[in-house]
Every structure is written in structure tokens, then in C-alpha cells.
mmCIF file of C-alpha atoms in Angstrom:
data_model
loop_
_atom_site.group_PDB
_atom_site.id
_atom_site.type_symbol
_atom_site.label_atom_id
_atom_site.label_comp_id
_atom_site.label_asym_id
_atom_site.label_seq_id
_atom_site.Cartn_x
_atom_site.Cartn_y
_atom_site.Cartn_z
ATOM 1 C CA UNK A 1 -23.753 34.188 -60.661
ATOM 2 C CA UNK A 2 -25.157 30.622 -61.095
ATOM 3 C CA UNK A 3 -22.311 29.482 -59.057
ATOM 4 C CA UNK A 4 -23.091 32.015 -56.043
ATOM 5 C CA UNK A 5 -26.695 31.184 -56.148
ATOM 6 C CA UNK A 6 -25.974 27.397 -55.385
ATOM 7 C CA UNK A 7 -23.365 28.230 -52.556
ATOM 8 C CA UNK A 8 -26.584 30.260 -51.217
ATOM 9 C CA UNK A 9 -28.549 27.387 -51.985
ATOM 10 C CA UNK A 10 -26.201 25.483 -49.706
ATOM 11 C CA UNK A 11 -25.529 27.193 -47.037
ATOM 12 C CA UNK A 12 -29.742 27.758 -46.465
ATOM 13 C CA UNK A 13 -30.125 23.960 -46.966
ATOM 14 C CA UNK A 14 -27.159 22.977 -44.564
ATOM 15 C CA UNK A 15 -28.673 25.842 -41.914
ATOM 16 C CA UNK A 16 -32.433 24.284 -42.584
ATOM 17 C CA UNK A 17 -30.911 20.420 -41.927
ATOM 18 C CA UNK A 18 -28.598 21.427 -39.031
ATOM 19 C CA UNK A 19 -31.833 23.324 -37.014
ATOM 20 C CA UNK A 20 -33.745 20.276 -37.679
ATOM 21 C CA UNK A 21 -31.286 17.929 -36.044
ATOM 22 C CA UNK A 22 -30.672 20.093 -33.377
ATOM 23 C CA UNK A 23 -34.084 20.129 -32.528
ATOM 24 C CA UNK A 24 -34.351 16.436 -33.168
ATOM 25 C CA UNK A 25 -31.214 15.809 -30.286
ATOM 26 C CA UNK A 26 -33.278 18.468 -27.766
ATOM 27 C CA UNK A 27 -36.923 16.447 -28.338
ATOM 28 C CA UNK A 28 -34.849 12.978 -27.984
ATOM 29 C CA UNK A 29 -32.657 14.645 -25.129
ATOM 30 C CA UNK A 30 -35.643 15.302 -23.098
ATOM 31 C CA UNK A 31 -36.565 11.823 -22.602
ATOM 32 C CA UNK A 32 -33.231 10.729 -22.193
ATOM 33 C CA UNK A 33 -32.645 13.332 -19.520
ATOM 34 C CA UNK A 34 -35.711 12.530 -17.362
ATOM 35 C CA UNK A 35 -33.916 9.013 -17.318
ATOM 36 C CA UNK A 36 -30.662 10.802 -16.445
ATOM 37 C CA UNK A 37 -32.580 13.217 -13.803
ATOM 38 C CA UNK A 38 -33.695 9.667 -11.907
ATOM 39 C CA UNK A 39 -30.832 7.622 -12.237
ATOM 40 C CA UNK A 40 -28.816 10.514 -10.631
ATOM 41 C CA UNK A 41 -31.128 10.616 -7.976
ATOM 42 C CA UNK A 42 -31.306 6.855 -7.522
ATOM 43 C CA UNK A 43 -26.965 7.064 -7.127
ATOM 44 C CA UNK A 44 -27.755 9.964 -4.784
ATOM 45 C CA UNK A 45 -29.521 7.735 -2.332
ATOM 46 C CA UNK A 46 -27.399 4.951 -2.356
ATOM 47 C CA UNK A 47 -24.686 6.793 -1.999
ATOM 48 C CA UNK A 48 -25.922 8.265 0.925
ATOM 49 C CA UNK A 49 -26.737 4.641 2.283
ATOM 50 C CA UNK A 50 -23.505 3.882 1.604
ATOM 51 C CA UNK A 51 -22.011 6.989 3.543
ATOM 52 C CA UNK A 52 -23.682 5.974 6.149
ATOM 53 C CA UNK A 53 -23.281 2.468 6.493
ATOM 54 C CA UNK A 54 -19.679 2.932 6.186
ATOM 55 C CA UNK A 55 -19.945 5.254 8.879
ATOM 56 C CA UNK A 56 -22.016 3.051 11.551
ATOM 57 C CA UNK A 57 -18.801 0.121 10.562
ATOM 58 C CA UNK A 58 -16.279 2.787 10.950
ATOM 59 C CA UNK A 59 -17.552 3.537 14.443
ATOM 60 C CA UNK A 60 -18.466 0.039 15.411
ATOM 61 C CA UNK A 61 -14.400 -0.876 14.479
ATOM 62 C CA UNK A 62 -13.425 2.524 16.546
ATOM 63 C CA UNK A 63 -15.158 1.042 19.712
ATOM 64 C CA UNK A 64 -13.776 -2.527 18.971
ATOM 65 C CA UNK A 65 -10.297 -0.669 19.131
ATOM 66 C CA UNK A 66 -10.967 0.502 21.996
ATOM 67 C CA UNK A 67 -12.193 -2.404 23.610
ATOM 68 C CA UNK A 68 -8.763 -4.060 22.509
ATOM 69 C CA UNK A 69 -6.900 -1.942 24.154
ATOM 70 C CA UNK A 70 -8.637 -2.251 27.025
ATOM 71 C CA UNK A 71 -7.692 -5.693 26.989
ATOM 72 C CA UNK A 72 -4.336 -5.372 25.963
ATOM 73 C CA UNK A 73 -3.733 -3.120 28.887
ATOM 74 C CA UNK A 74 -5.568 -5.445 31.190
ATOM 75 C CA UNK A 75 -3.757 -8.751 30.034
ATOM 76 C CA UNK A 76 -0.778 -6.922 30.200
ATOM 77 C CA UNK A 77 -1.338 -5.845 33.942
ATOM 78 C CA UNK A 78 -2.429 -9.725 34.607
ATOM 79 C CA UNK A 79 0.874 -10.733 33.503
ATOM 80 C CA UNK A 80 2.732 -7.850 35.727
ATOM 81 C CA UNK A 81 0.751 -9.503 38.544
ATOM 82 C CA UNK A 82 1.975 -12.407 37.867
ATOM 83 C CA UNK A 83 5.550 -12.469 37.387
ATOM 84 C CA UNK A 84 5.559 -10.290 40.915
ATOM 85 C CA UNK A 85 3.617 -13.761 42.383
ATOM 86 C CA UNK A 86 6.264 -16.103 40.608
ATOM 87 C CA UNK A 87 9.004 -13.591 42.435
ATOM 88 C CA UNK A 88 6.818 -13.993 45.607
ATOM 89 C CA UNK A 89 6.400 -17.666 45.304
ATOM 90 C CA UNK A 90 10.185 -18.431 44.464
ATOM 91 C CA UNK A 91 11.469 -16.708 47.792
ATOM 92 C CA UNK A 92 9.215 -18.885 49.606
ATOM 93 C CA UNK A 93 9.685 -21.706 48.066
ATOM 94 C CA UNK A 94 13.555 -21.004 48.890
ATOM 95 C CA UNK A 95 13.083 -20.435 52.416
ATOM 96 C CA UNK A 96 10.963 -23.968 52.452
ATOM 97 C CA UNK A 97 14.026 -25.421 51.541
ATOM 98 C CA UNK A 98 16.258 -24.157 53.405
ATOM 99 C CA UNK A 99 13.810 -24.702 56.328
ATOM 100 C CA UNK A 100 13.509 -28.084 54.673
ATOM 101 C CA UNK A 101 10.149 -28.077 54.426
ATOM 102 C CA UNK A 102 9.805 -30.159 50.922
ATOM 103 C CA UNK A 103 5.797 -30.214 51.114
ATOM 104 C CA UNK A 104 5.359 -26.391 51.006
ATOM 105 C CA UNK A 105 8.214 -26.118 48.598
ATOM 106 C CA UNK A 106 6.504 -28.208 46.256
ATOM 107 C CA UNK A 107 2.958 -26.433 46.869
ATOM 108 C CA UNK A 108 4.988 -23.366 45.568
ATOM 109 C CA UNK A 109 6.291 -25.111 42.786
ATOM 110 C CA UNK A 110 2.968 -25.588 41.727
ATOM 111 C CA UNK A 111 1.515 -22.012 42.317
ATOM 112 C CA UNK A 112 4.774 -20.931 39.873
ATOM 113 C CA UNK A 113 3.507 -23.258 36.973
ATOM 114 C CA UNK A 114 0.267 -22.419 37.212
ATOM 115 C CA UNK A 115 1.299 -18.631 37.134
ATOM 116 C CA UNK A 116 3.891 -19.307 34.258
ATOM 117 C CA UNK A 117 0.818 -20.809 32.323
ATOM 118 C CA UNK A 118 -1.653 -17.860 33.066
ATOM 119 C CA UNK A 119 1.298 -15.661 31.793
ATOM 120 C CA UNK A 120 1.503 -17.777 28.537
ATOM 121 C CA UNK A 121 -2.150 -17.404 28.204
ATOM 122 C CA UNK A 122 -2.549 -13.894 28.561
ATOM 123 C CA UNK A 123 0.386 -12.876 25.848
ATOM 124 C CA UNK A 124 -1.541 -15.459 23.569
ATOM 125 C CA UNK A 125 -4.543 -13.184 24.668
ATOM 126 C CA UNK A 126 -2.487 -9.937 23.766
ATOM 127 C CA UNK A 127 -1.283 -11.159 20.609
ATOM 128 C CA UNK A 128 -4.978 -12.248 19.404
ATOM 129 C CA UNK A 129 -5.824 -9.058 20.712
ATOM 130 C CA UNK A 130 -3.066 -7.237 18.794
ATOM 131 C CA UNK A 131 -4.234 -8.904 15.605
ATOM 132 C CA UNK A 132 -7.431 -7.713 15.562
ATOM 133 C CA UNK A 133 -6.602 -4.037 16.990
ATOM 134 C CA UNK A 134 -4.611 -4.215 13.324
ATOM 135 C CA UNK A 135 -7.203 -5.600 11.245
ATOM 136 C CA UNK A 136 -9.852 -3.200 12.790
ATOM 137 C CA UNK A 137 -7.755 0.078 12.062
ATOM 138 C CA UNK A 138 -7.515 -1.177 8.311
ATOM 139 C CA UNK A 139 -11.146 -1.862 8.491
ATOM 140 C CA UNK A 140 -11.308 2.200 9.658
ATOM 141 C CA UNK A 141 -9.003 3.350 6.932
ATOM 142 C CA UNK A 142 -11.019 1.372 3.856
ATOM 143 C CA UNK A 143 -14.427 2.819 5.499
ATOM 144 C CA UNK A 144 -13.062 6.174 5.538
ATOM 145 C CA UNK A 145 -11.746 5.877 2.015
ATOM 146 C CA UNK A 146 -15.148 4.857 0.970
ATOM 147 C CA UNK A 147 -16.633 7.361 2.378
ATOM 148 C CA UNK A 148 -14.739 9.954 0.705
ATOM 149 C CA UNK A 149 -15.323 7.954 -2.499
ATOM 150 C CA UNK A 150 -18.967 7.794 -2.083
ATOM 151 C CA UNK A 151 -18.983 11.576 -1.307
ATOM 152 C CA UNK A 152 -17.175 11.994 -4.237
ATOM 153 C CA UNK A 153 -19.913 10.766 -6.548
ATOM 154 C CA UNK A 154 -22.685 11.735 -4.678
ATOM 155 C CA UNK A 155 -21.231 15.366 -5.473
ATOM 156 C CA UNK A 156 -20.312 14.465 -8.717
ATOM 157 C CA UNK A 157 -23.989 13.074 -9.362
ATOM 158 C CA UNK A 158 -25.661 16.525 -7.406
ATOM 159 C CA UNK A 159 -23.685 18.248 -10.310
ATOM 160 C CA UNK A 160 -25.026 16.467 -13.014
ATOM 161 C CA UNK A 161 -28.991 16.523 -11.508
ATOM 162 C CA UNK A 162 -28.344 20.581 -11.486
ATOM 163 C CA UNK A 163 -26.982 20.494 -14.849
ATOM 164 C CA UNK A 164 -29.825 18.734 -16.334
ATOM 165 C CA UNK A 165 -32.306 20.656 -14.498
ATOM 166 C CA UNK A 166 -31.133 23.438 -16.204
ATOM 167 C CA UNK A 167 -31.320 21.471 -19.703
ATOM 168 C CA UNK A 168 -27.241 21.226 -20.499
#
């Protein structure tokens, strides 16, 4: 009997010390979850910053896109231009010849060169233009990926503000 009473004993005293923690961890909780409540609000607004800066780049590098290949299309018609002038200018300047006109011939020598370099200069345009169309669609893809990151945790962080304002 002695031996039941102090299992008794024991089981009242381990029931008396685990209420009194348990209220302990609720009255220490409370403070700790007011802090939670506003840091999770706090990562709520900057991740909504975030979203949305992400979103302004993302649509400033979708117009710069855009605008490349614009340009690309442009240079690209600049240079179809020219090489129908250098055909142009190359018939003349073979019917100078024959003609035996050597001035004229040499003024069309001249207009060829000076179309030959316009040509080099717009596929160095297209090529600059090229490079950037490339780094601005990897811009897009690491905005977008942020974006679904930061909408992640802004989620994630709405879940925990509704958990703790129902005291889990």
C-alpha cells in the first residue's frame, strides 16, 4: 500500500510540475509571439517591396528587349541597304571603266568602302545589341525567380501571422 501511495504521490506531483511549466511556456510564449506577430509582418512588407521592385526591373528589361530588337531589325535592314548600294556601286563603277572614265570609277570605289565600313559597323551594332538582348532575358528569368521566391515567403510568413493569431 505504501508503495501505491507514493506512485500516487508521483504522478500528482509530476501532473502539478508539468501544468506549471506549461503555463510558464504560454505566459513566456506570449511575449515572444507579439515579437513573432511583428517580425512576420515586417517580412510581409518587404517582401512585398521586393515583389514589386522585381517586377518594375522585370518590365523595365522586357521593354529594353524590345528596344533591342528593334535595333537588331533596323541594323540588320541598314546592312541589306547596303550591300544592294555596294551591288549598285560596283556595276557602275564597271561601266566607268569600261567607258574609261577612271575619275568616276574611283568616286565609286570610295562610296563601296565607305558602305563596306557602315556594314562593319552595324553587325558590331547587332552583336552589342545581341549581347545585351541575352543579358536582359537572364535579368527577366532571375526577377521572375525572385518573385516567386519572395511570394513564397510572404505566404509562408501570412501562415505563420494566422497561426499565432490564433495562439499555436
Amino acid at each position: 500500500m505504501r508503495q501505491s501511495i507514493s506512485k500516487f504521490m508521483l504522478m500528482v506531483f509530476s501532473a502539478v510540475v508539468a501544468l506549471s511549466l506549461a503555463s510558464f511556456a504560454q505566459a513566456t510564449s506570449t511575449t515572444t509571439n507579439d515579437a513573432d506577430k511583428m517580425k512576420d509582418r515586417r517580412d510581409i512588407r518587404q517582401d512585398t517591396r521586393d515583389i514589386r521592385r522585381d517586377k518594375r526591373d522585370r518590365r523595365a528589361d522586357r521593354r529594353d528587349i524590345r528596344q533591342e530588337r528593334r535595333d537588331i531589325r533596323k541594323d540588320q535592314t541598314d546592312i541589306n541597304h547596303d550591300k544592294a548600294d555596294i551591288r549598285q556601286d560596283r556595276k557602275e563603277m564597271k561601266q566607268d571603266l569600261k567607258a574609261g572614265d577612271k575619275a568616276d570609277a574611283a568616286k565609286e570605289r570610295a562610296d563601296i568602302k565607305a558602305d563596306r565600313r557602315d556594314i562593319k559597323h552595324d553587325r558590331r551594332d547587332i552583336h552589342n545589341d545581341r549581347k545585351d538582348l541575352r543579358a536582359d532575358k537572364r535579368d527577366v528569368r532571375h526577377d521572375t525567380r525572385d518573385i516567386r521566391h519572395d511570394k513564397r515567403d510572404r505566404r509562408a510568413d501570412r501562415k505563420d501571422l494566422r497561426q499565432d493569431r490564433r495562439g499555436h
